[in-house]
Every structure is written in structure tokens, then in C-alpha cells.
Short mmCIF file of C-alpha atoms in Angstrom, two decimals:
data_model
loop_
_atom_site.label_atom_id
_atom_site.label_comp_id
_atom_site.label_asym_id
_atom_site.label_seq_id
_atom_site.Cartn_x
_atom_site.Cartn_y
_atom_site.Cartn_z
CA MET A 1 -0.18 -0.02 -0.15
CA LEU A 2 0.96 3.35 -0.44
CA SER A 3 2.90 4.34 2.88
CA LYS A 4 1.84 7.04 5.00
CA PRO A 5 3.29 7.59 8.65
CA LEU A 6 0.86 6.88 11.70
CA THR A 7 0.95 10.37 12.62
CA THR A 8 -0.54 11.22 9.07
CA TRP A 9 -2.98 8.49 9.89
CA LEU A 10 -3.85 9.57 13.16
CA ALA A 11 -4.08 13.49 12.49
CA ALA A 12 -6.63 12.23 9.54
CA ALA A 13 -8.59 10.50 11.77
CA ALA A 14 -9.33 13.73 14.23
CA SER A 15 -12.82 14.86 14.32
CA PHE A 16 -11.37 18.55 13.56
CA LEU A 17 -8.15 20.20 13.21
CA VAL A 18 -7.35 23.84 13.42
CA LEU A 19 -4.51 24.67 10.98
CA SER A 20 -2.33 28.02 10.86
CA LEU A 21 -3.77 31.43 10.21
CA ASP A 22 -3.00 31.30 6.33
CA HIS A 23 -5.48 28.31 6.35
CA PRO A 24 -9.22 27.73 6.90
CA VAL A 25 -10.59 25.46 9.59
CA ALA A 26 -11.65 22.00 8.74
CA THR A 27 -14.76 21.03 9.74
CA ALA A 28 -14.95 17.17 9.87
CA LEU A 29 -18.48 15.58 10.04
CA PRO A 30 -18.92 12.69 12.35
CA GLU A 31 -17.61 9.23 10.76
CA LYS A 32 -21.34 8.25 10.80
CA LEU A 33 -24.22 10.55 9.59
CA SER A 34 -28.09 10.79 9.75
CA SER A 35 -29.93 11.27 6.70
CA HIS A 36 -31.64 14.20 8.10
CA VAL A 37 -31.04 17.95 6.46
CA LYS A 38 -31.06 20.15 9.15
CA SER A 39 -31.42 23.63 7.79
CA SER A 40 -34.80 25.32 7.90
CA THR A 41 -33.84 26.78 4.19
CA PRO A 42 -35.23 24.39 1.79
CA ILE A 43 -33.28 22.71 -1.15
CA GLU A 44 -35.00 23.32 -3.98
CA HIS A 45 -32.69 22.44 -6.96
CA VAL A 46 -29.69 19.67 -7.38
CA VAL A 47 -27.23 20.14 -9.83
CA VAL A 48 -24.66 17.34 -10.75
CA LEU A 49 -21.53 17.68 -12.70
CA MET A 50 -19.82 14.40 -13.81
CA LEU A 51 -16.49 14.28 -14.98
CA GLU A 52 -14.12 11.88 -16.57
CA ASN A 53 -11.08 9.49 -15.41
CA ARG A 54 -9.44 10.74 -12.07
CA ALA A 55 -8.77 9.31 -8.93
CA PHE A 56 -9.21 11.28 -5.54
CA ASP A 57 -5.06 11.31 -4.82
CA HIS A 58 -4.38 12.30 -8.39
CA LEU A 59 -6.62 15.03 -8.46
CA LEU A 60 -7.01 16.47 -4.91
CA GLY A 61 -4.50 14.75 -3.01
CA SER A 62 -2.56 18.09 -2.54
CA LEU A 63 -5.47 19.19 -0.17
CA ALA A 64 -3.60 17.30 2.54
CA LEU A 65 -0.63 20.10 2.17
CA THR A 66 -2.99 22.26 4.17
CA ASN A 67 -5.61 20.19 5.69
CA ASP A 68 -4.44 17.49 8.00
CA GLU A 69 -8.23 16.15 7.97
CA VAL A 70 -8.01 15.05 4.16
CA ASP A 71 -6.72 11.63 3.55
CA GLY A 72 -4.67 12.70 0.79
CA CYS A 73 -1.21 11.74 -0.90
CA ILE A 74 1.76 14.12 -0.85
CA PRO A 75 4.95 13.38 -1.60
CA SER A 76 6.69 13.25 1.59
CA THR A 77 4.59 10.37 2.83
CA CYS A 78 3.31 8.52 -0.22
CA SER A 79 5.08 5.96 -2.47
CA SER A 80 4.71 2.73 -4.70
CA PRO A 81 6.75 -0.07 -5.82
CA LEU A 82 7.36 -0.34 -9.46
CA ASP A 83 6.75 -4.03 -9.03
CA PRO A 84 4.99 -5.34 -6.18
CA THR A 85 5.89 -9.14 -7.37
CA LEU A 86 9.50 -8.18 -6.29
CA PRO A 87 10.19 -7.60 -2.43
CA ALA A 88 13.08 -5.57 -2.97
CA SER A 89 11.68 -3.34 -5.86
CA PRO A 90 12.59 0.59 -5.94
CA ARG A 91 9.73 2.82 -4.83
CA ALA A 92 8.77 6.29 -6.38
CA ASN A 93 7.09 8.68 -4.41
CA VAL A 94 4.27 10.86 -5.69
CA THR A 95 4.78 14.16 -7.00
CA PHE A 96 2.60 17.27 -8.18
CA ASP A 97 4.18 16.72 -11.38
CA ALA A 98 1.12 15.76 -13.19
CA VAL A 99 1.59 15.76 -17.01
CA TYR A 100 -1.13 17.06 -19.21
CA SER A 101 -0.95 14.39 -21.93
CA GLN A 102 -0.12 11.05 -21.53
CA LEU A 103 -1.64 7.53 -22.63
CA ASP A 104 -5.25 6.71 -20.86
CA PRO A 105 -4.19 4.24 -18.44
CA CYS A 106 -6.23 1.08 -18.25
CA HIS A 107 -9.20 0.75 -16.16
CA SER A 108 -11.29 -2.27 -16.81
CA ILE A 109 -12.40 -4.48 -13.90
CA SER A 110 -9.21 -6.73 -14.72
CA CYS A 111 -6.63 -3.99 -14.91
CA THR A 112 -8.15 -2.18 -11.72
CA THR A 113 -7.98 -5.55 -9.93
CA LYS A 114 -4.44 -5.93 -10.70
CA GLN A 115 -4.02 -2.00 -9.57
CA VAL A 116 -5.86 -2.80 -6.40
CA TYR A 117 -4.63 -5.98 -5.35
CA SER A 118 -1.08 -5.62 -6.39
CA TYR A 119 -1.04 -8.62 -8.65
CA ASN A 120 -2.35 -10.83 -5.81
CA THR A 121 0.53 -9.89 -3.00
CA SER A 122 -0.07 -8.67 0.16
CA THR A 123 -0.09 -5.03 -0.05
CA PRO A 124 -3.18 -3.52 -1.75
CA MET A 125 -3.42 -0.56 -3.82
CA ASP A 126 0.37 -0.90 -4.99
CA GLY A 127 0.05 -2.18 -8.60
CA PHE A 128 -0.71 1.18 -10.52
CA ILE A 129 2.86 1.47 -11.45
CA LYS A 130 3.33 -2.12 -12.90
CA ASN A 131 0.15 -2.23 -14.53
CA TYR A 132 1.00 0.98 -16.55
CA ALA A 133 4.28 -0.15 -17.25
CA GLU A 134 2.46 -2.95 -19.22
CA GLN A 135 0.40 -0.37 -21.51
CA THR A 136 3.19 1.72 -22.73
CA SER A 137 6.95 1.29 -23.50
CA ASP A 138 7.45 4.75 -22.31
CA GLN A 139 10.72 4.12 -19.65
CA GLU A 140 9.56 6.69 -17.29
CA ASN A 141 6.00 4.86 -15.99
CA VAL A 142 6.69 6.13 -12.37
CA SER A 143 4.75 9.15 -13.91
CA ILE A 144 1.71 7.51 -13.08
CA GLN A 145 2.28 8.58 -9.62
CA ASP A 146 2.40 12.42 -10.89
CA GLN A 147 -0.69 14.13 -9.01
CA PHE A 148 -1.92 17.55 -9.96
CA SER A 149 -0.89 20.55 -7.71
CA ALA A 150 -3.54 22.89 -6.33
CA GLU A 151 -2.08 25.83 -8.45
CA HIS A 152 -3.05 24.07 -11.52
CA LEU A 153 -6.97 23.31 -10.24
CA PRO A 154 -7.82 27.03 -8.66
CA ALA A 155 -11.56 26.01 -9.30
CA THR A 156 -11.47 22.60 -7.97
CA THR A 157 -9.43 23.49 -5.17
CA THR A 158 -11.51 26.51 -4.24
CA LEU A 159 -14.55 24.47 -4.22
CA ALA A 160 -12.94 22.10 -2.34
CA ASN A 161 -11.54 24.50 0.39
CA GLU A 162 -14.79 26.25 0.31
CA PHE A 163 -17.61 23.65 1.14
CA ALA A 164 -17.60 20.00 1.32
CA VAL A 165 -15.08 17.55 -0.16
CA PHE A 166 -15.44 13.79 0.42
CA ASP A 167 -12.42 11.51 0.72
CA ARG A 168 -14.27 8.40 0.83
CA TRP A 169 -16.64 8.62 -2.30
CA TYR A 170 -15.64 5.44 -4.82
CA ALA A 171 -16.76 4.87 -8.05
CA SER A 172 -19.95 2.26 -8.05
CA VAL A 173 -17.79 -0.24 -9.90
CA PRO A 174 -13.85 -0.91 -10.24
CA GLY A 175 -14.21 -0.80 -14.09
CA PRO A 176 -15.27 1.83 -16.99
CA THR A 177 -17.02 4.97 -17.98
CA MET A 178 -20.16 3.82 -19.26
CA VAL A 179 -20.70 1.03 -16.46
CA ASN A 180 -20.48 3.59 -13.53
CA ARG A 181 -22.60 5.82 -15.29
CA ALA A 182 -25.13 3.66 -15.46
CA TYR A 183 -25.14 3.61 -11.59
CA ALA A 184 -25.26 7.16 -11.35
CA ALA A 185 -28.61 7.04 -13.11
CA SER A 186 -30.10 3.67 -12.23
CA ALA A 187 -27.96 1.95 -9.51
CA THR A 188 -27.13 -0.90 -11.71
CA SER A 189 -25.17 -1.63 -15.47
CA HIS A 190 -27.80 -3.83 -15.88
CA GLY A 191 -24.81 -6.86 -15.80
CA MET A 192 -22.48 -5.08 -17.76
CA GLY A 193 -19.20 -5.17 -17.10
CA THR A 194 -17.53 -3.22 -20.02
CA ASN A 195 -18.48 -0.44 -21.88
CA ASN A 196 -20.19 -2.95 -24.51
CA PRO A 197 -21.21 -0.94 -27.74
CA ILE A 198 -24.24 -3.17 -28.50
CA LYS A 199 -25.66 -3.05 -25.25
CA ILE A 200 -25.12 0.70 -24.85
CA GLY A 201 -26.35 1.34 -28.67
CA LEU A 202 -29.43 -0.40 -28.09
CA GLY A 203 -30.04 1.27 -24.66
CA LEU A 204 -29.97 -0.17 -21.04
CA PRO A 205 -33.06 -1.30 -20.30
CA GLN A 206 -33.39 -0.45 -16.37
CA GLU A 207 -35.57 1.98 -14.71
CA THR A 208 -33.64 5.25 -13.85
CA MET A 209 -33.80 8.07 -11.52
CA PHE A 210 -35.14 10.36 -13.92
CA SER A 211 -38.60 8.06 -14.62
CA GLN A 212 -38.56 8.11 -10.96
CA LEU A 213 -38.35 12.17 -10.98
CA ASN A 214 -41.38 12.03 -13.76
CA LYS A 215 -43.62 9.98 -11.60
CA MET A 216 -43.02 12.22 -8.58
CA GLY A 217 -44.13 15.35 -10.48
CA LEU A 218 -40.56 16.66 -10.25
CA LYS A 219 -38.90 18.63 -13.47
CA TRP A 220 -35.24 17.82 -14.66
CA SER A 221 -33.10 18.70 -17.40
CA VAL A 222 -29.59 17.26 -18.99
CA TYR A 223 -27.19 20.07 -20.46
CA PHE A 224 -24.57 19.18 -22.54
CA SER A 225 -22.10 19.96 -24.94
CA ASP A 226 -22.01 17.37 -27.47
CA VAL A 227 -23.31 13.68 -26.70
CA PRO A 228 -25.40 13.08 -23.53
CA SER A 229 -24.12 9.84 -22.19
CA VAL A 230 -27.27 9.46 -20.28
CA LEU A 231 -28.45 8.29 -23.75
CA GLN A 232 -26.99 5.07 -23.05
CA GLN A 233 -30.13 4.38 -20.85
CA LYS A 234 -33.36 3.38 -22.99
CA ASP A 235 -36.00 5.31 -21.07
CA MET A 236 -33.92 8.67 -21.60
CA ARG A 237 -34.64 8.29 -25.37
CA PHE A 238 -38.46 8.45 -25.50
CA GLY A 239 -41.02 11.12 -24.11
CA HIS A 240 -38.86 14.08 -22.35
CA LEU A 241 -36.74 15.11 -25.40
CA ARG A 242 -37.63 18.63 -24.58
CA ASN A 243 -35.41 18.03 -21.33
CA TYR A 244 -31.98 18.17 -23.42
CA HIS A 245 -30.43 21.84 -23.56
CA GLY A 246 -27.30 22.95 -25.12
CA ILE A 247 -24.49 23.95 -22.53
CA LYS A 248 -24.76 27.60 -23.24
CA ARG A 249 -28.18 27.72 -22.18
CA PHE A 250 -27.34 26.84 -18.82
CA THR A 251 -26.08 30.13 -17.57
CA ASP A 252 -29.09 31.99 -18.75
CA ASP A 253 -31.67 29.52 -16.99
CA ALA A 254 -29.77 29.51 -14.14
CA LYS A 255 -29.32 33.37 -13.61
CA GLY A 256 -33.25 33.43 -14.52
CA GLY A 257 -33.63 31.17 -11.38
CA LYS A 258 -35.40 28.72 -14.48
CA LEU A 259 -33.45 25.34 -13.20
CA PRO A 260 -35.50 22.45 -12.44
CA GLU A 261 -35.34 20.49 -9.53
CA PHE A 262 -32.66 18.14 -10.69
CA THR A 263 -29.85 19.33 -13.53
CA TRP A 264 -27.27 16.75 -15.11
CA VAL A 265 -24.38 18.62 -16.95
CA GLU A 266 -22.41 16.73 -19.01
CA PRO A 267 -19.20 18.02 -20.19
CA ALA A 268 -17.71 17.75 -23.82
CA TYR A 269 -16.06 14.38 -24.89
CA PHE A 270 -14.44 15.80 -28.24
CA ASP A 271 -12.04 18.40 -28.55
CA SER A 272 -12.48 20.73 -31.70
CA PRO A 273 -10.57 22.88 -33.74
CA GLU A 274 -13.16 25.64 -31.63
CA ILE A 275 -13.33 24.29 -28.46
CA PRO A 276 -11.58 21.81 -26.14
CA ALA A 277 -12.99 18.83 -24.57
CA THR A 278 -13.97 19.43 -20.74
CA ASP A 279 -14.45 15.93 -19.55
CA GLN A 280 -10.67 15.80 -18.15
CA HIS A 281 -10.31 12.45 -20.01
CA PRO A 282 -6.51 11.85 -21.13
CA ASP A 283 -5.39 13.23 -23.36
CA HIS A 284 -7.69 15.90 -22.94
CA ASP A 285 -6.66 19.47 -21.10
CA VAL A 286 -7.13 19.21 -17.53
CA SER A 287 -7.94 22.85 -17.17
CA ALA A 288 -10.54 23.07 -19.80
CA GLY A 289 -12.69 20.76 -17.43
CA ASP A 290 -11.80 23.00 -14.49
CA SER A 291 -13.28 26.22 -16.44
CA LEU A 292 -16.21 24.12 -17.03
CA ILE A 293 -16.77 23.94 -13.21
CA LYS A 294 -16.05 27.54 -13.02
CA TYR A 295 -18.72 28.02 -15.55
CA VAL A 296 -20.97 26.12 -13.89
CA TYR A 297 -20.61 27.46 -10.35
CA ASP A 298 -20.75 30.73 -11.19
CA SER A 299 -23.89 30.62 -13.28
CA ILE A 300 -25.38 28.94 -10.00
CA ARG A 301 -24.28 31.46 -7.72
CA SER A 302 -25.59 34.71 -9.63
CA SER A 303 -28.90 32.74 -9.46
CA PRO A 304 -31.78 34.07 -7.38
CA LYS A 305 -32.08 30.65 -6.29
CA TRP A 306 -28.50 30.09 -5.06
CA ASN A 307 -29.71 29.58 -1.29
CA ASN A 308 -32.04 26.88 -2.46
CA THR A 309 -29.38 25.06 -4.84
CA VAL A 310 -26.99 22.25 -4.39
CA LEU A 311 -23.69 21.62 -6.85
CA MET A 312 -21.97 18.51 -6.94
CA ILE A 313 -18.99 17.59 -9.04
CA THR A 314 -18.06 13.89 -8.85
CA TYR A 315 -16.10 11.70 -11.90
CA ASP A 316 -17.17 8.58 -13.49
CA GLU A 317 -14.18 6.43 -12.05
CA HIS A 318 -10.55 6.79 -11.16
CA GLY A 319 -9.17 6.20 -14.85
CA GLY A 320 -6.40 3.84 -13.92
CA PHE A 321 -4.81 6.48 -12.04
CA PRO A 322 -3.05 5.88 -8.40
CA ASP A 323 -5.08 5.94 -4.91
CA HIS A 324 -4.15 4.89 -1.52
CA VAL A 325 -7.19 3.96 0.08
CA LEU A 326 -8.48 0.27 -0.57
CA PRO A 327 -12.31 0.45 -1.68
CA PRO A 328 -14.94 -1.46 0.15
CA ASP A 329 -17.18 -4.30 -0.64
CA CYS A 330 -20.74 -3.44 -1.37
CA PRO A 331 -23.97 -5.64 -2.30
CA ASN A 332 -24.54 -6.72 -5.95
CA PRO A 333 -27.42 -4.36 -7.09
CA ASP A 334 -29.99 -7.17 -8.84
CA GLY A 335 -28.33 -10.66 -9.05
CA MET A 336 -26.89 -9.96 -12.17
CA ASN A 337 -23.06 -11.07 -13.20
CA SER A 338 -20.95 -9.56 -15.40
CA THR A 339 -19.64 -11.86 -17.90
CA ASP A 340 -17.52 -10.10 -20.58
CA ASP A 341 -15.31 -8.89 -17.80
CA PRO A 342 -16.28 -11.57 -14.84
CA PHE A 343 -17.25 -9.81 -12.11
CA ASP A 344 -19.73 -9.91 -9.33
CA PHE A 345 -20.18 -6.26 -8.66
CA LYS A 346 -19.76 -6.90 -4.73
CA ARG A 347 -16.53 -4.56 -4.62
CA LEU A 348 -16.53 -0.71 -5.24
CA GLY A 349 -14.49 0.98 -7.34
CA VAL A 350 -11.28 3.21 -6.69
CA ARG A 351 -11.77 6.84 -4.50
CA ILE A 352 -12.83 9.67 -6.93
CA PRO A 353 -12.94 13.33 -6.05
CA THR A 354 -16.43 14.49 -5.10
CA ILE A 355 -17.09 17.85 -3.84
CA VAL A 356 -20.63 19.13 -2.68
CA ALA A 357 -21.24 23.11 -2.83
CA SER A 358 -24.13 24.80 -1.10
CA PRO A 359 -24.46 27.82 1.09
CA LEU A 360 -25.96 25.33 3.53
CA ILE A 361 -22.76 23.66 4.41
CA ALA A 362 -20.11 24.74 6.56
CA LYS A 363 -16.99 25.91 4.95
CA SER A 364 -14.06 23.28 4.73
CA THR A 365 -16.17 20.70 5.71
CA VAL A 366 -14.39 17.17 4.90
CA VAL A 367 -16.64 14.17 4.86
CA HIS A 368 -15.08 10.69 5.40
CA ARG A 369 -17.37 7.53 6.07
CA GLY A 370 -21.01 7.02 4.92
CA GLU A 371 -23.60 6.68 7.04
CA GLY A 372 -24.82 3.18 8.72
CA GLU A 373 -23.84 0.53 6.60
CA GLY A 374 -23.33 1.71 3.25
CA GLU A 375 -20.80 4.25 1.29
CA TYR A 376 -20.55 7.05 -0.62
CA GLU A 377 -20.89 6.16 -4.31
CA HIS A 378 -22.74 7.07 -7.45
CA SER A 379 -25.89 5.30 -6.06
CA SER A 380 -25.74 7.73 -3.22
CA ILE A 381 -26.75 10.23 -5.60
CA ILE A 382 -30.14 8.86 -6.20
CA LYS A 383 -30.68 7.97 -2.90
CA THR A 384 -30.01 11.50 -1.63
CA VAL A 385 -31.94 13.28 -4.43
CA VAL A 386 -34.84 10.72 -5.00
CA HIS A 387 -35.35 9.36 -1.20
CA ASP A 388 -34.04 12.55 1.21
CA ILE A 389 -33.89 15.93 -0.60
CA PHE A 390 -37.20 16.18 -2.74
CA SER A 391 -40.53 14.61 -2.02
CA SER A 392 -43.15 13.59 -4.58
CA LYS A 393 -45.70 15.67 -5.52
CA THR A 394 -47.90 12.76 -6.69
CA ASP A 395 -49.41 9.94 -5.03
CA TYR A 396 -46.26 8.08 -6.44
CA SER A 397 -44.03 6.87 -3.92
CA PRO A 398 -40.46 5.82 -5.05
CA GLU A 399 -38.95 2.30 -4.27
CA PHE A 400 -35.33 1.88 -4.42
CA LEU A 401 -34.31 0.95 -7.99
CA THR A 402 -31.66 -1.93 -6.38
CA LYS A 403 -30.02 -3.08 -3.43
CA ARG A 404 -27.31 -0.55 -4.11
CA ASP A 405 -29.48 2.74 -4.13
CA GLU A 406 -30.66 1.21 -1.12
CA TRP A 407 -27.56 0.40 0.59
CA ALA A 408 -25.65 3.53 -0.58
CA SER A 409 -25.12 6.31 2.07
CA SER A 410 -27.29 9.59 1.52
CA PHE A 411 -25.04 13.07 1.70
CA ALA A 412 -28.17 15.02 2.99
CA SER A 413 -26.99 15.32 6.24
CA VAL A 414 -23.70 17.49 4.89
CA PHE A 415 -26.21 20.54 4.80
CA THR A 416 -25.95 21.45 8.49
CA LEU A 417 -26.22 24.96 8.43
CA ASP A 418 -29.90 26.60 9.62
CA GLU A 419 -29.08 29.68 7.62
CA PRO A 420 -27.22 30.06 4.52
CA ARG A 421 -24.00 31.33 4.77
CA VAL A 422 -23.21 35.24 3.54
CA ASP A 423 -19.14 34.26 2.56
CA CYS A 424 -19.48 31.61 -0.46
CA PRO A 425 -17.34 32.93 -3.59
CA LEU A 426 -19.31 34.96 -5.82
CA VAL A 427 -17.01 33.47 -8.65
CA LEU A 428 -14.22 30.97 -8.69
CA PRO A 429 -10.99 31.83 -9.64
CA ASP A 430 -9.76 32.14 -13.13
CA VAL A 431 -8.37 29.03 -14.76
CA PRO A 432 -4.86 29.32 -16.66
CA SER A 433 -5.02 27.38 -19.54
CA HIS A 434 -2.70 24.13 -19.29
CA ARG A 435 -2.26 24.25 -23.39
CA GLU A 436 -1.02 27.55 -23.07
CA GLN A 437 1.31 27.25 -19.96
CA PHE A 438 2.68 23.61 -21.39
CA PRO A 439 2.36 23.51 -24.72
CA GLU A 440 4.46 21.15 -25.77
CA THR A 441 2.62 18.34 -23.41
CA LEU A 442 -0.89 18.42 -25.39
CA PRO A 443 -1.61 17.98 -28.59
CA PRO A 444 -2.89 20.46 -30.73
CA LEU A 445 -6.42 21.80 -30.52
CA ASP A 446 -7.37 20.74 -34.21
CA GLY A 447 -9.46 18.00 -33.34
CA MET A 448 -7.29 15.35 -35.53
CA MET A 449 -6.28 13.08 -32.61
CA PRO A 450 -7.36 9.64 -33.05
CA LEU A 451 -10.92 8.70 -31.59
CA SER A 452 -10.14 7.35 -27.99
CA GLU A 453 -12.26 4.15 -27.12
CA LEU A 454 -14.73 6.04 -25.25
CA GLN A 455 -15.66 8.60 -27.86
CA LYS A 456 -16.12 5.43 -30.06
CA GLU A 457 -18.99 3.91 -27.71
CA LEU A 458 -20.35 7.48 -27.48
CA LEU A 459 -20.55 7.19 -31.34
CA ALA A 460 -21.59 3.55 -30.81
CA VAL A 461 -24.80 5.28 -28.72
CA VAL A 462 -25.90 7.87 -31.13
CA LYS A 463 -25.45 5.44 -34.21
CA MET A 464 -28.11 3.37 -32.77
CA LEU A 465 -30.34 5.80 -30.92
CA GLU A 466 -33.83 5.74 -31.33
CA THR A 467 -36.06 8.15 -30.35
CA ASP A 468 -39.40 10.10 -30.84
CA LYS A 469 -37.86 11.66 -33.70
CA CYS A 470 -35.54 9.43 -35.28
CA LYS A 471 -34.51 5.48 -36.47
CA PRO A 472 -30.89 3.77 -35.77
CA SER A 473 -28.28 5.22 -38.20
CA GLU A 474 -27.04 2.77 -40.98
CA PHE A 475 -23.72 4.55 -41.08
CA ASP A 476 -20.32 2.61 -40.27
CA VAL A 477 -18.98 5.01 -37.67
CA GLU A 478 -15.93 2.26 -37.70
CA ALA A 479 -14.70 4.56 -40.44
CA LEU A 480 -14.44 7.66 -38.28
CA GLU A 481 -11.10 8.18 -37.44
CA THR A 482 -10.29 11.46 -36.03
CA GLU A 483 -12.36 13.22 -33.14
CA ILE A 484 -13.39 16.10 -35.36
CA ASP A 485 -14.98 13.28 -37.39
CA GLY A 486 -16.46 11.79 -34.69
CA LEU A 487 -17.83 14.85 -33.33
CA ARG A 488 -19.38 16.00 -36.57
CA PHE A 489 -21.60 12.98 -36.99
CA ALA A 490 -22.06 12.90 -33.40
CA GLU A 491 -23.66 16.39 -33.71
CA GLU A 492 -25.90 15.53 -36.60
CA ARG A 493 -27.36 12.75 -34.98
CA ILE A 494 -27.82 14.71 -31.64
CA ALA A 495 -29.45 17.13 -33.94
CA GLU A 496 -31.42 14.74 -35.83
CA CYS A 497 -32.92 12.80 -33.06
CA VAL A 498 -32.93 14.86 -29.77
CA THR A 499 -32.55 18.68 -30.22
CA GLY A 500 -34.10 19.14 -33.60
#
């Protein structure tokens, strides 16, 4: 396991820590939380932005430099062996020198199992460097240990310091993007363990939380840049296409107090010559995603509904990047097992960055364990939104979608203030462009990079899309090679099938 001195562990376990005057006071919630929203100010709007492929230590480990309450890795305390199968293997410390363009580390269930269980050795969480080395001929395989410094993620870091950061929020599955995004929508992937293009093209058949919100008489919207990934769910394709909006409309709706009860925000998944991808998926510019976070927060902060709005920033999965905390066990949601990458869905994925912002949250809150027997994972969104924050306006009383959202912890008790704070930032700091700061580390912004596996899977969704407005396309998406070609096809299909 990544080495941490005993003193660091003891400090992280403290109920709270008063830092030097240069840093904020860390307010830690109890290890076990109740599902009661204490505030007398009602929560009327929840906004969720899910980004791509970053582990907690990889993105937010630097928080531990200024806040001992955060269980994050820093160079002086965390290291991993180059090869955990060799007892005398050299070790590499983490750094804050994260590169801005690198290979997309493997994050399938099989690869994640090797990373977490260190190739069946006795010390978990030590397999990341070796697994990365198996994917690349790059001699600098220890670069997988590089983490981001706070200065290069000013929007994300500010939110984490100002509101609530969760250092025990896990991906639902130790596997890839579409599997985990399915859990965020429906608390299961219906037995899918890989981003199966046929299954997501046809549409996953299980009910989603959006369907529950409809039955509860509540409104929801999806704001997107190029492809709404939620369209992999079949019940997101029919009857509610007017709920999908371009991301540019988000500011006007937020500032006008027109957001619905629940809002799902999608990043841009494709680079184009005009606009960089904002999903933070390797090898996209991470600063572009940080700018998206600023855009979403600043829009909500200027809303007349700010005092009644919650913003969550989270990630689908760890993307193959290192973390030092062993993921816990969990219940299988529906009795279905994966056969494409064999898995029983009884183990959570690696920790991911998750921040919840609201004026009803005490400044510098750090949230550790989930409540009861559960843990924080993507199904916690469903648990909290459907069962704790909102009440049904109809005769419909929602039940749990699966055993997973029934088990998952609610984050409702993070809202501990009786009255909204008046010291929340009006805007987040400007985000320096990594492409401008480090031009040698990022590809040209011309859309000519080869399509990633995730982008190909999203294209499989839009090709097979059948909605109230369109039928599946006969076009051979495998003939598409570059990001700009994929983006043009995706935009044409979305215009035809969703927004046209």
C-alpha cells in the first residue's frame, strides 16, 4: 500500500483540526451520518456535473498539504513499488508534477483488480505503476504517480476548501466509464462490466432515477456539449427530449432562476478546432474541465435561487490513476453478474474526487465514512435526491431501484447550517490554460487526434439511437478516425434525434 506514517493517519482521524491562520479551519462531519437535512432553508435544486477518469489522490491529494483532515497523498508520505511482485523493488514517491498529456491508463475491471490487489501480493493499492508499465513502452512509467498541484486546478481546489469534499466517495464499479455512469442514473449497469457498444447502443433497459422524478411530478434537465451520455439508458430516449439543452443555455437558465429540481450536466467529450474537450479524460486538457467547473458554479452563484441550490462535482471512475485507499465491499444490486469482464459487482471502485457546494454547508467540511452500513458511491446521488431531498408531488412513492441505492449512503446530512452562508465566493478563480502554459505536453487543438475508446462507445450510442424523432443510423461509425470526424457525426445525430 502507498506508505503513510502513523502520525498522518492519526491526524486524518481527528474530528477536526485547527490549521495555521493561513489556512481555513477544517470542519469534519461525524464518521457516521444521519439522513436528516437540518436546515430550515429548503433545497429546491440539485445540479450534478460528472467528469471523467481521475482518482482522488491524483486530482485532490494536494489538499492534504494544507488540511490534515483530508486523507490524501503528498510526496513526503506516499510511495509505491515499481513492481509489487518483487520484495526489493525500488519505490517511487508521488509528485505534484502531473503531466497534461499521457496515455489513457487501463481501467477495466481486470486492470483495476491488478492495481488494487497488487498482482495478488500481500499489500493492496501497489499495482498502479506495474500495470501502467504493461501498457506503454515509455521508460518513465513512474509518471503515473504524478498528481496535480492545487495551483493548476484553482476552481476545483477553491470549491473543496470552501464547501464539502468527500475523501471516501468511490466509483460504483472498479471498471470503465459507461458502466459507472449507468450506476449514477439507475444504481446498476444491468450486468454490464465493459463499455459494451451493442448494449449501450440498443439502450440499457433498467429504470432510471429520471423516470422516478417524472413519476414524482418533479422536473429535470440535461445540459450537454456534444453527446449526452445518459442516452445509453433506454428510458432517457423517449417522451422527454425537450428536457435536453445545449450547455450554453445553462447560464441563462441558472441566472434566470429557471433550473428544474434536478439538473445533470455533461462535459464536452470531443476536442474540436474551436472548443477543447472539457471532460478531463486523458489526453484532454484538464484545465478546460476546471474552467467548466467555474462556468457551472459561477452561473449558479449568480442565480436568485443560490440559497436553495446544491452543486455536486464528481467523476465517473479513477481512470487507472493511483489512490492509496482500499475500496470496500458492497452488495450486488440486482443478482446479475458480468460475463464480458467477469465480475460479481460486490466490490466498489477506487476513490474519486467529489465535492458538494451549497451555502447550507459549513466552510472547509471534510466528509469521511458514509452513514450506516453503506458507503458513498454514485448510487448515493439517487438515494439522496429521490429519497431524502425531494418529496413526491403525486401519489407515487418511489422505491429503491436496486439493492445498491438502498445500501448506499445519503449525503443529505452535509447540509448542517440553519441559515445560508453569506461568505461564499461570488466567482471562482480564473483558470490558466494548461495548453498555453505547457504547449509541449498537449496535442494541437485541431481535432485530429485518433478517437479514444470512450469516444467510439459514445458514437455507438448515437448511431443506434432511436427516439421519438429518429431511427438507428446505417452509417459505419468504424470508418471515423479522428475526434473532429466523430464530433461532426455526433452533432448531426443529436440534432436529428434529440434537439432538432
